Backbone atoms as SQL, in Angstrom:
CREATE TABLE atoms (id INTEGER PRIMARY KEY, chain TEXT, resi INTEGER, resn TEXT, atom TEXT, x REAL, y REAL, z REAL);
INSERT INTO atoms VALUES
  (1, 'A', 1, 'MET', 'N', 0.924, -1.062, -0.159),
  (2, 'A', 1, 'MET', 'CA', -0.229, -0.370, -0.254),
  (3, 'A', 1, 'MET', 'C', 0.474, 1.263, 0.142),
  (4, 'A', 2, 'LEU', 'N', 0.565, 2.255, -0.157),
  (5, 'A', 2, 'LEU', 'CA', 0.831, 3.388, -1.348),
  (6, 'A', 2, 'LEU', 'C', -0.022, 5.056, 0.076),
  (7, 'A', 3, 'ALA', 'N', 1.024, 5.021, 1.035),
  (8, 'A', 3, 'ALA', 'CA', 0.364, 6.484, 1.408),
  (9, 'A', 3, 'ALA', 'C', 1.483, 7.511, 1.460),
  (10, 'A', 4, 'LEU', 'N', 0.038, 8.972, 0.650),
  (11, 'A', 4, 'LEU', 'CA', 0.350, 9.609, 0.456),
  (12, 'A', 4, 'LEU', 'C', 0.426, 10.859, 0.957),
  (13, 'A', 5, 'THR', 'N', 1.239, 11.857, 0.648),
  (14, 'A', 5, 'THR', 'CA', -0.078, 13.203, 1.953),
  (15, 'A', 5, 'THR', 'C', -0.172, 14.442, 0.689),
  (16, 'A', 6, 'ARG', 'N', -1.375, 14.220, 0.895),
  (17, 'A', 6, 'ARG', 'CA', -1.372, 15.499, 0.200),
  (18, 'A', 6, 'ARG', 'C', -2.579, 16.659, 0.955),
  (19, 'A', 7, 'LYS', 'N', -2.267, 17.705, 0.132),
  (20, 'A', 7, 'LYS', 'CA', -3.043, 18.771, 1.111),
  (21, 'A', 7, 'LYS', 'C', -3.726, 19.121, -0.409),
  (22, 'A', 8, 'PRO', 'N', -5.358, 20.025, 0.116),
  (23, 'A', 8, 'PRO', 'CA', -5.696, 21.026, -0.186),
  (24, 'A', 8, 'PRO', 'C', -5.500, 21.195, -1.482),
  (25, 'A', 9, 'GLY', 'N', -6.350, 20.695, -3.561),
  (26, 'A', 9, 'GLY', 'CA', -6.075, 21.009, -4.875),
  (27, 'A', 9, 'GLY', 'C', -4.891, 20.512, -5.412),
  (28, 'A', 10, 'GLU', 'N', -3.271, 19.909, -3.796),
  (29, 'A', 10, 'GLU', 'CA', -3.556, 18.551, -4.618),
  (30, 'A', 10, 'GLU', 'C', -3.619, 17.410, -5.488),
  (31, 'A', 11, 'ARG', 'N', -3.134, 16.422, -6.414),
  (32, 'A', 11, 'ARG', 'CA', -3.601, 15.814, -6.979),
  (33, 'A', 11, 'ARG', 'C', -2.967, 14.326, -6.923),
  (34, 'A', 12, 'ILE', 'N', -3.524, 13.313, -7.111),
  (35, 'A', 12, 'ILE', 'CA', -3.023, 12.080, -7.768),
  (36, 'A', 12, 'ILE', 'C', -3.139, 11.440, -8.115),
  (37, 'A', 13, 'VAL', 'N', -1.911, 11.364, -9.711),
  (38, 'A', 13, 'VAL', 'CA', -2.242, 10.511, -10.281),
  (39, 'A', 13, 'VAL', 'C', -2.454, 8.668, -11.207),
  (40, 'A', 14, 'ILE', 'N', -3.313, 8.241, -11.481),
  (41, 'A', 14, 'ILE', 'CA', -3.337, 7.051, -11.730),
  (42, 'A', 14, 'ILE', 'C', -3.239, 6.867, -12.819),
  (43, 'A', 15, 'GLY', 'N', -2.545, 6.056, -12.946),
  (44, 'A', 15, 'GLY', 'CA', -2.674, 5.776, -14.977),
  (45, 'A', 15, 'GLY', 'C', -2.076, 7.217, -15.482),
  (46, 'A', 16, 'ASN', 'N', -2.694, 6.382, -17.040),
  (47, 'A', 16, 'ASN', 'CA', -3.012, 7.680, -17.347),
  (48, 'A', 16, 'ASN', 'C', -4.486, 8.153, -17.819),
  (49, 'A', 17, 'ASP', 'N', -5.077, 7.898, -17.089),
  (50, 'A', 17, 'ASP', 'CA', -6.790, 8.275, -16.878),
  (51, 'A', 17, 'ASP', 'C', -7.460, 8.471, -15.460),
  (52, 'A', 18, 'ILE', 'N', -6.988, 8.747, -14.148),
  (53, 'A', 18, 'ILE', 'CA', -7.275, 8.536, -13.580),
  (54, 'A', 18, 'ILE', 'C', -6.578, 9.400, -12.509),
  (55, 'A', 19, 'VAL', 'N', -7.488, 10.566, -11.813),
  (56, 'A', 19, 'VAL', 'CA', -6.883, 11.883, -10.571),
  (57, 'A', 19, 'VAL', 'C', -8.294, 11.942, -9.462),
  (58, 'A', 20, 'LEU', 'N', -7.126, 12.066, -8.126),
  (59, 'A', 20, 'LEU', 'CA', -7.409, 12.179, -7.751),
  (60, 'A', 20, 'LEU', 'C', -7.099, 13.347, -6.886),
  (61, 'A', 21, 'THR', 'N', -8.189, 14.418, -6.211),
  (62, 'A', 21, 'THR', 'CA', -8.318, 15.542, -6.037),
  (63, 'A', 21, 'THR', 'C', -8.586, 15.411, -4.478),
  (64, 'A', 22, 'VAL', 'N', -7.514, 16.331, -4.075),
  (65, 'A', 22, 'VAL', 'CA', -8.178, 16.968, -2.921),
  (66, 'A', 22, 'VAL', 'C', -8.600, 18.099, -2.785),
  (67, 'A', 23, 'VAL', 'N', -9.981, 17.205, -2.110),
  (68, 'A', 23, 'VAL', 'CA', -10.588, 19.491, -2.597),
  (69, 'A', 23, 'VAL', 'C', -11.112, 20.030, -0.810),
  (70, 'A', 24, 'GLU', 'N', -10.997, 19.306, 0.419),
  (71, 'A', 24, 'GLU', 'CA', -11.382, 20.207, 0.990),
  (72, 'A', 24, 'GLU', 'C', -10.879, 18.806, 2.827),
  (73, 'A', 25, 'VAL', 'N', -10.665, 19.172, 3.359),
  (74, 'A', 25, 'VAL', 'CA', -9.908, 19.069, 5.001),
  (75, 'A', 25, 'VAL', 'C', -10.651, 18.795, 6.466),
  (76, 'A', 26, 'LYS', 'N', -11.259, 18.269, 6.709),
  (77, 'A', 26, 'LYS', 'CA', -11.511, 18.985, 7.988),
  (78, 'A', 26, 'LYS', 'C', -11.628, 18.415, 9.136),
  (79, 'A', 27, 'GLY', 'N', -11.376, 17.760, 9.901),
  (80, 'A', 27, 'GLY', 'CA', -10.587, 17.345, 11.579),
  (81, 'A', 27, 'GLY', 'C', -10.029, 16.318, 10.478),
  (82, 'A', 28, 'GLU', 'N', -10.978, 15.090, 10.498),
  (83, 'A', 28, 'GLU', 'CA', -10.602, 13.715, 10.274),
  (84, 'A', 28, 'GLU', 'C', -10.912, 13.277, 8.800),
  (85, 'A', 29, 'THR', 'N', -12.152, 14.221, 8.174),
  (86, 'A', 29, 'THR', 'CA', -12.924, 13.845, 7.583),
  (87, 'A', 29, 'THR', 'C', -11.885, 14.759, 5.675),
  (88, 'A', 30, 'VAL', 'N', -11.671, 13.760, 5.162),
  (89, 'A', 30, 'VAL', 'CA', -11.185, 14.796, 3.637),
  (90, 'A', 30, 'VAL', 'C', -12.135, 14.409, 2.386),
  (91, 'A', 31, 'ARG', 'N', -12.594, 15.519, 2.431),
  (92, 'A', 31, 'ARG', 'CA', -13.490, 14.972, 0.282),
  (93, 'A', 31, 'ARG', 'C', -12.038, 15.425, -0.923),
  (94, 'A', 32, 'LEU', 'N', -12.706, 13.854, -1.063),
  (95, 'A', 32, 'LEU', 'CA', -11.766, 13.872, -2.866),
  (96, 'A', 32, 'LEU', 'C', -13.280, 13.721, -3.775),
  (97, 'A', 33, 'ALA', 'N', -12.139, 14.240, -5.381),
  (98, 'A', 33, 'ALA', 'CA', -12.332, 14.456, -6.287),
  (99, 'A', 33, 'ALA', 'C', -11.752, 13.751, -6.805),
  (100, 'A', 34, 'ILE', 'N', -12.477, 12.755, -7.628),
  (101, 'A', 34, 'ILE', 'CA', -12.852, 11.854, -8.768),
  (102, 'A', 34, 'ILE', 'C', -12.531, 11.678, -10.598),
  (103, 'A', 35, 'ASP', 'N', -11.864, 11.801, -10.697),
  (104, 'A', 35, 'ASP', 'CA', -12.089, 12.760, -12.280),
  (105, 'A', 35, 'ASP', 'C', -11.584, 10.596, -12.974),
  (106, 'A', 36, 'ALA', 'N', -12.134, 9.666, -13.579),
  (107, 'A', 36, 'ALA', 'CA', -12.694, 8.883, -14.235),
  (108, 'A', 36, 'ALA', 'C', -13.147, 8.317, -15.105),
  (109, 'A', 37, 'PRO', 'N', -12.661, 7.919, -16.494),
  (110, 'A', 37, 'PRO', 'CA', -13.336, 7.037, -16.838),
  (111, 'A', 37, 'PRO', 'C', -14.971, 6.166, -17.467),
  (112, 'A', 38, 'ARG', 'N', -15.732, 6.806, -17.790),
  (113, 'A', 38, 'ARG', 'CA', -16.911, 5.427, -16.860),
  (114, 'A', 38, 'ARG', 'C', -16.949, 4.658, -17.743),
  (115, 'A', 39, 'SER', 'N', -16.236, 3.542, -17.410),
  (116, 'A', 39, 'SER', 'CA', -15.396, 2.420, -17.481),
  (117, 'A', 39, 'SER', 'C', -15.496, 1.508, -16.318),
  (118, 'A', 40, 'VAL', 'N', -15.318, 2.168, -15.377),
  (119, 'A', 40, 'VAL', 'CA', -13.572, 1.860, -15.036),
  (120, 'A', 40, 'VAL', 'C', -15.545, 3.002, -13.081),
  (121, 'A', 41, 'SER', 'N', -15.422, 1.921, -11.795),
  (122, 'A', 41, 'SER', 'CA', -15.880, 1.656, -11.676),
  (123, 'A', 41, 'SER', 'C', -15.927, 3.085, -9.854),
  (124, 'A', 42, 'ILE', 'N', -16.533, 3.071, -9.335),
  (125, 'A', 42, 'ILE', 'CA', -15.696, 3.557, -8.253),
  (126, 'A', 42, 'ILE', 'C', -17.000, 3.210, -6.782),
  (127, 'A', 43, 'PHE', 'N', -16.351, 2.554, -5.593),
  (128, 'A', 43, 'PHE', 'CA', -17.468, 2.181, -5.099),
  (129, 'A', 43, 'PHE', 'C', -16.554, 3.374, -3.310),
  (130, 'A', 44, 'ARG', 'N', -17.140, 3.417, -2.056),
  (131, 'A', 44, 'ARG', 'CA', -16.986, 3.663, -0.903),
  (132, 'A', 44, 'ARG', 'C', -16.476, 2.241, -0.861),
  (133, 'A', 45, 'GLY', 'N', -15.147, 1.788, 0.217),
  (134, 'A', 45, 'GLY', 'CA', -14.499, 0.519, -0.025),
  (135, 'A', 45, 'GLY', 'C', -16.357, 0.063, 1.478),
  (136, 'A', 46, 'GLU', 'N', -16.939, 0.491, 2.132),
  (137, 'A', 46, 'GLU', 'CA', -18.005, -0.673, 2.826),
  (138, 'A', 46, 'GLU', 'C', -18.885, -0.828, 2.707),
  (139, 'A', 47, 'LEU', 'N', -19.120, -0.160, 0.582),
  (140, 'A', 47, 'LEU', 'CA', -19.925, -0.183, 0.117),
  (141, 'A', 47, 'LEU', 'C', -19.349, -1.290, -0.816),
  (142, 'A', 48, 'TYR', 'N', -18.651, -1.512, -1.543),
  (143, 'A', 48, 'TYR', 'CA', -17.658, -2.633, -2.320),
  (144, 'A', 48, 'TYR', 'C', -18.048, -3.900, -1.735),
  (145, 'A', 49, 'ASP', 'N', -17.136, -2.936, -0.292),
  (146, 'A', 49, 'ASP', 'CA', -17.212, -4.939, 0.074),
  (147, 'A', 49, 'ASP', 'C', -18.227, -5.114, 1.107),
  (148, 'A', 50, 'SER', 'N', -19.453, -4.943, 0.925),
  (149, 'A', 50, 'SER', 'CA', -20.888, -5.768, 1.020),
  (150, 'A', 50, 'SER', 'C', -21.160, -6.360, -0.723),
  (151, 'A', 51, 'ILE', 'N', -20.917, -5.301, -1.419),
  (152, 'A', 51, 'ILE', 'CA', -21.333, -6.285, -2.632),
  (153, 'A', 51, 'ILE', 'C', -20.339, -6.625, -2.643),
  (154, 'A', 52, 'VAL', 'N', -19.417, -7.312, -2.288),
  (155, 'A', 52, 'VAL', 'CA', -18.767, -8.837, -2.326),
  (156, 'A', 52, 'VAL', 'C', -19.220, -9.154, -1.216),
  (157, 'A', 53, 'GLN', 'N', -19.318, -9.323, -0.239),
  (158, 'A', 53, 'GLN', 'CA', -20.559, -10.299, 0.458),
  (159, 'A', 53, 'GLN', 'C', -21.654, -11.231, -0.342),
  (160, 'A', 54, 'GLU', 'N', -21.843, -9.910, -1.128),
  (161, 'A', 54, 'GLU', 'CA', -23.799, -10.545, -1.432),
  (162, 'A', 54, 'GLU', 'C', -23.140, -11.641, -2.133),
  (163, 'A', 55, 'ASN', 'N', -22.274, -10.534, -3.316),
  (164, 'A', 55, 'ASN', 'CA', -21.338, -11.665, -4.304),
  (165, 'A', 55, 'ASN', 'C', -21.693, -13.701, -3.741),
  (166, 'A', 56, 'ARG', 'N', -20.349, -13.362, -2.454),
  (167, 'A', 56, 'ARG', 'CA', -20.125, -14.895, -1.794),
  (168, 'A', 56, 'ARG', 'C', -21.874, -15.447, -1.235),
  (169, 'A', 57, 'ASN', 'N', -22.151, -14.462, -0.893),
  (170, 'A', 57, 'ASN', 'CA', -23.790, -15.249, -0.543),
  (171, 'A', 57, 'ASN', 'C', -24.466, -15.980, -1.706),
  (172, 'A', 58, 'ALA', 'N', -24.633, -14.836, -2.803),
  (173, 'A', 58, 'ALA', 'CA', -25.701, -15.465, -3.936),
  (174, 'A', 58, 'ALA', 'C', -25.366, -16.517, -4.551),
  (175, 'A', 59, 'ALA', 'N', -23.249, -16.977, -4.955),
  (176, 'A', 59, 'ALA', 'CA', -23.462, -17.926, -5.652),
  (177, 'A', 59, 'ALA', 'C', -22.808, -18.986, -4.177),
  (178, 'A', 60, 'MET', 'N', -23.339, -19.395, -2.929),
  (179, 'A', 60, 'MET', 'CA', -22.417, -19.999, -1.913),
  (180, 'A', 60, 'MET', 'C', -23.973, -21.842, -2.365),
  (181, 'A', 61, 'PRO', 'N', -25.592, -21.116, -2.635),
  (182, 'A', 61, 'PRO', 'CA', -26.033, -21.893, -3.457),
  (183, 'A', 61, 'PRO', 'C', -25.841, -23.584, -4.137),
  (184, 'A', 62, 'MET', 'N', -24.836, -22.538, -5.218),
  (185, 'A', 62, 'MET', 'CA', -24.968, -22.922, -6.126),
  (186, 'A', 62, 'MET', 'C', -23.644, -23.829, -5.700),
  (187, 'A', 63, 'ALA', 'N', -23.041, -23.940, -5.190),
  (188, 'A', 63, 'ALA', 'CA', -21.334, -24.353, -4.907),
  (189, 'A', 63, 'ALA', 'C', -22.071, -25.591, -4.132),
  (190, 'A', 64, 'GLU', 'N', -23.461, -24.714, -2.653),
  (191, 'A', 64, 'GLU', 'CA', -23.449, -26.726, -1.834),
  (192, 'A', 64, 'GLU', 'C', -24.476, -27.399, -2.758),
  (193, 'A', 65, 'GLY', 'N', -25.374, -26.580, -3.836),
  (194, 'A', 65, 'GLY', 'CA', -25.935, -27.571, -5.554),
  (195, 'A', 65, 'GLY', 'C', -25.227, -28.490, -6.003),
  (196, 'A', 66, 'ARG', 'N', -23.763, -28.149, -6.126),
  (197, 'A', 66, 'ARG', 'CA', -23.213, -28.847, -7.518),
  (198, 'A', 66, 'ARG', 'C', -22.142, -29.618, -6.097),
  (199, 'A', 67, 'ASP', 'N', -21.851, -30.128, -4.852),
  (200, 'A', 67, 'ASP', 'CA', -21.780, -30.705, -3.591),
  (201, 'A', 67, 'ASP', 'C', -22.424, -31.628, -3.775),
  (202, 'A', 68, 'PHE', 'N', -23.616, -31.819, -3.067),
  (203, 'A', 68, 'PHE', 'CA', -25.055, -32.380, -3.171),
  (204, 'A', 68, 'PHE', 'C', -24.390, -33.297, -4.693),
  (205, 'A', 69, 'LEU', 'N', -24.634, -32.424, -5.817),
  (206, 'A', 69, 'LEU', 'CA', -25.713, -33.274, -7.010),
  (207, 'A', 69, 'LEU', 'C', -23.819, -33.856, -6.995),
  (208, 'A', 70, 'ARG', 'N', -22.492, -33.970, -6.858),
  (209, 'A', 70, 'ARG', 'CA', -20.573, -35.176, -6.771),
  (210, 'A', 70, 'ARG', 'C', -21.692, -35.944, -5.459),
  (211, 'A', 71, 'ASN', 'N', -22.112, -35.200, -4.795),
  (212, 'A', 71, 'ASN', 'CA', -22.288, -36.787, -3.144),
  (213, 'A', 71, 'ASN', 'C', -23.250, -38.023, -4.111),
  (214, 'A', 72, 'LEU', 'N', -24.393, -37.136, -4.533),
  (215, 'A', 72, 'LEU', 'CA', -25.450, -37.829, -5.553),
  (216, 'A', 72, 'LEU', 'C', -24.583, -38.819, -6.404),
  (217, 'A', 73, 'LYS', 'N', -24.189, -38.689, -7.448),
  (218, 'A', 73, 'LYS', 'CA', -23.171, -38.900, -8.668),
  (219, 'A', 73, 'LYS', 'C', -22.282, -41.008, -8.007),
  (220, 'A', 74, 'GLY', 'N', -22.164, -39.813, -7.019),
  (221, 'A', 74, 'GLY', 'CA', -20.674, -41.075, -6.053),
  (222, 'A', 74, 'GLY', 'C', -21.692, -42.017, -5.610),
  (223, 'A', 75, 'ASN', 'N', -23.225, -41.157, -5.026),
  (224, 'A', 75, 'ASN', 'CA', -23.249, -43.107, -4.518),
  (225, 'A', 75, 'ASN', 'C', -24.455, -43.544, -5.256),
  (226, 'A', 76, 'ILE', 'N', -25.363, -42.762, -6.803),
  (227, 'A', 76, 'ILE', 'CA', -25.522, -43.494, -7.672),
  (228, 'A', 76, 'ILE', 'C', -24.271, -44.849, -8.694),
  (229, 'A', 77, 'THR', 'N', -22.710, -44.316, -8.074),
  (230, 'A', 77, 'THR', 'CA', -22.371, -45.346, -8.775),
  (231, 'A', 77, 'THR', 'C', -21.761, -46.177, -7.736),
  (232, 'A', 78, 'LYS', 'N', -21.739, -46.335, -6.384),
  (233, 'A', 78, 'LYS', 'CA', -21.535, -46.505, -5.271),
  (234, 'A', 78, 'LYS', 'C', -22.513, -47.864, -5.462),
  (235, 'A', 79, 'GLU', 'N', -24.080, -47.738, -5.912),
  (236, 'A', 79, 'GLU', 'CA', -24.979, -48.728, -5.411),
  (237, 'A', 79, 'GLU', 'C', -24.873, -49.455, -6.085),
  (238, 'A', 80, 'SER', 'N', -24.502, -48.596, -8.049),
  (239, 'A', 80, 'SER', 'CA', -24.339, -49.484, -8.879),
  (240, 'A', 80, 'SER', 'C', -23.618, -50.335, -9.015),
  (241, 'A', 81, 'ALA', 'N', -22.491, -50.276, -8.879),
  (242, 'A', 81, 'ALA', 'CA', -21.222, -51.360, -8.315),
  (243, 'A', 81, 'ALA', 'C', -22.028, -52.057, -7.110),
  (244, 'A', 82, 'ASP', 'N', -22.023, -51.910, -6.438),
  (245, 'A', 82, 'ASP', 'CA', -22.855, -53.117, -5.234),
  (246, 'A', 82, 'ASP', 'C', -23.727, -53.930, -6.122),
  (247, 'A', 83, 'LYS', 'N', -25.211, -53.783, -6.838),
  (248, 'A', 83, 'LYS', 'CA', -24.946, -54.135, -7.367),
  (249, 'A', 83, 'LYS', 'C', -25.193, -55.434, -8.264),
  (250, 'A', 84, 'SER', 'N', -24.052, -54.783, -8.795),
  (251, 'A', 84, 'SER', 'CA', -23.281, -55.279, -9.890),
  (252, 'A', 84, 'SER', 'C', -22.103, -56.172, -8.833),
  (253, 'A', 85, 'GLU', 'N', -21.822, -56.363, -7.965),
  (254, 'A', 85, 'GLU', 'CA', -21.483, -56.722, -6.926),
  (255, 'A', 85, 'GLU', 'C', -22.242, -58.733, -7.375),
  (256, 'A', 86, 'LYS', 'N', -23.057, -58.370, -7.188),
  (257, 'A', 86, 'LYS', 'CA', -24.593, -59.981, -6.339),
  (258, 'A', 86, 'LYS', 'C', -24.599, -60.599, -7.158);
């Protein structure tokens, strides 16, 4: 992680097309302006973390379903093998 010190009006340039400008500093609050292409998604950290968690939760039933199907397939294969031995 890179930590920089900036004053109001100073900028940070990321790549060729993203510019962060410090607009205002009041106590422990910093106001930033972000100039970036529309194709770049920008989220507050806590919102991004929430989105990531929701995506994980939404994907979980699929993972559980895959595990269920794998177990089912294993049981069917085992039952078929047991029947063929008899």
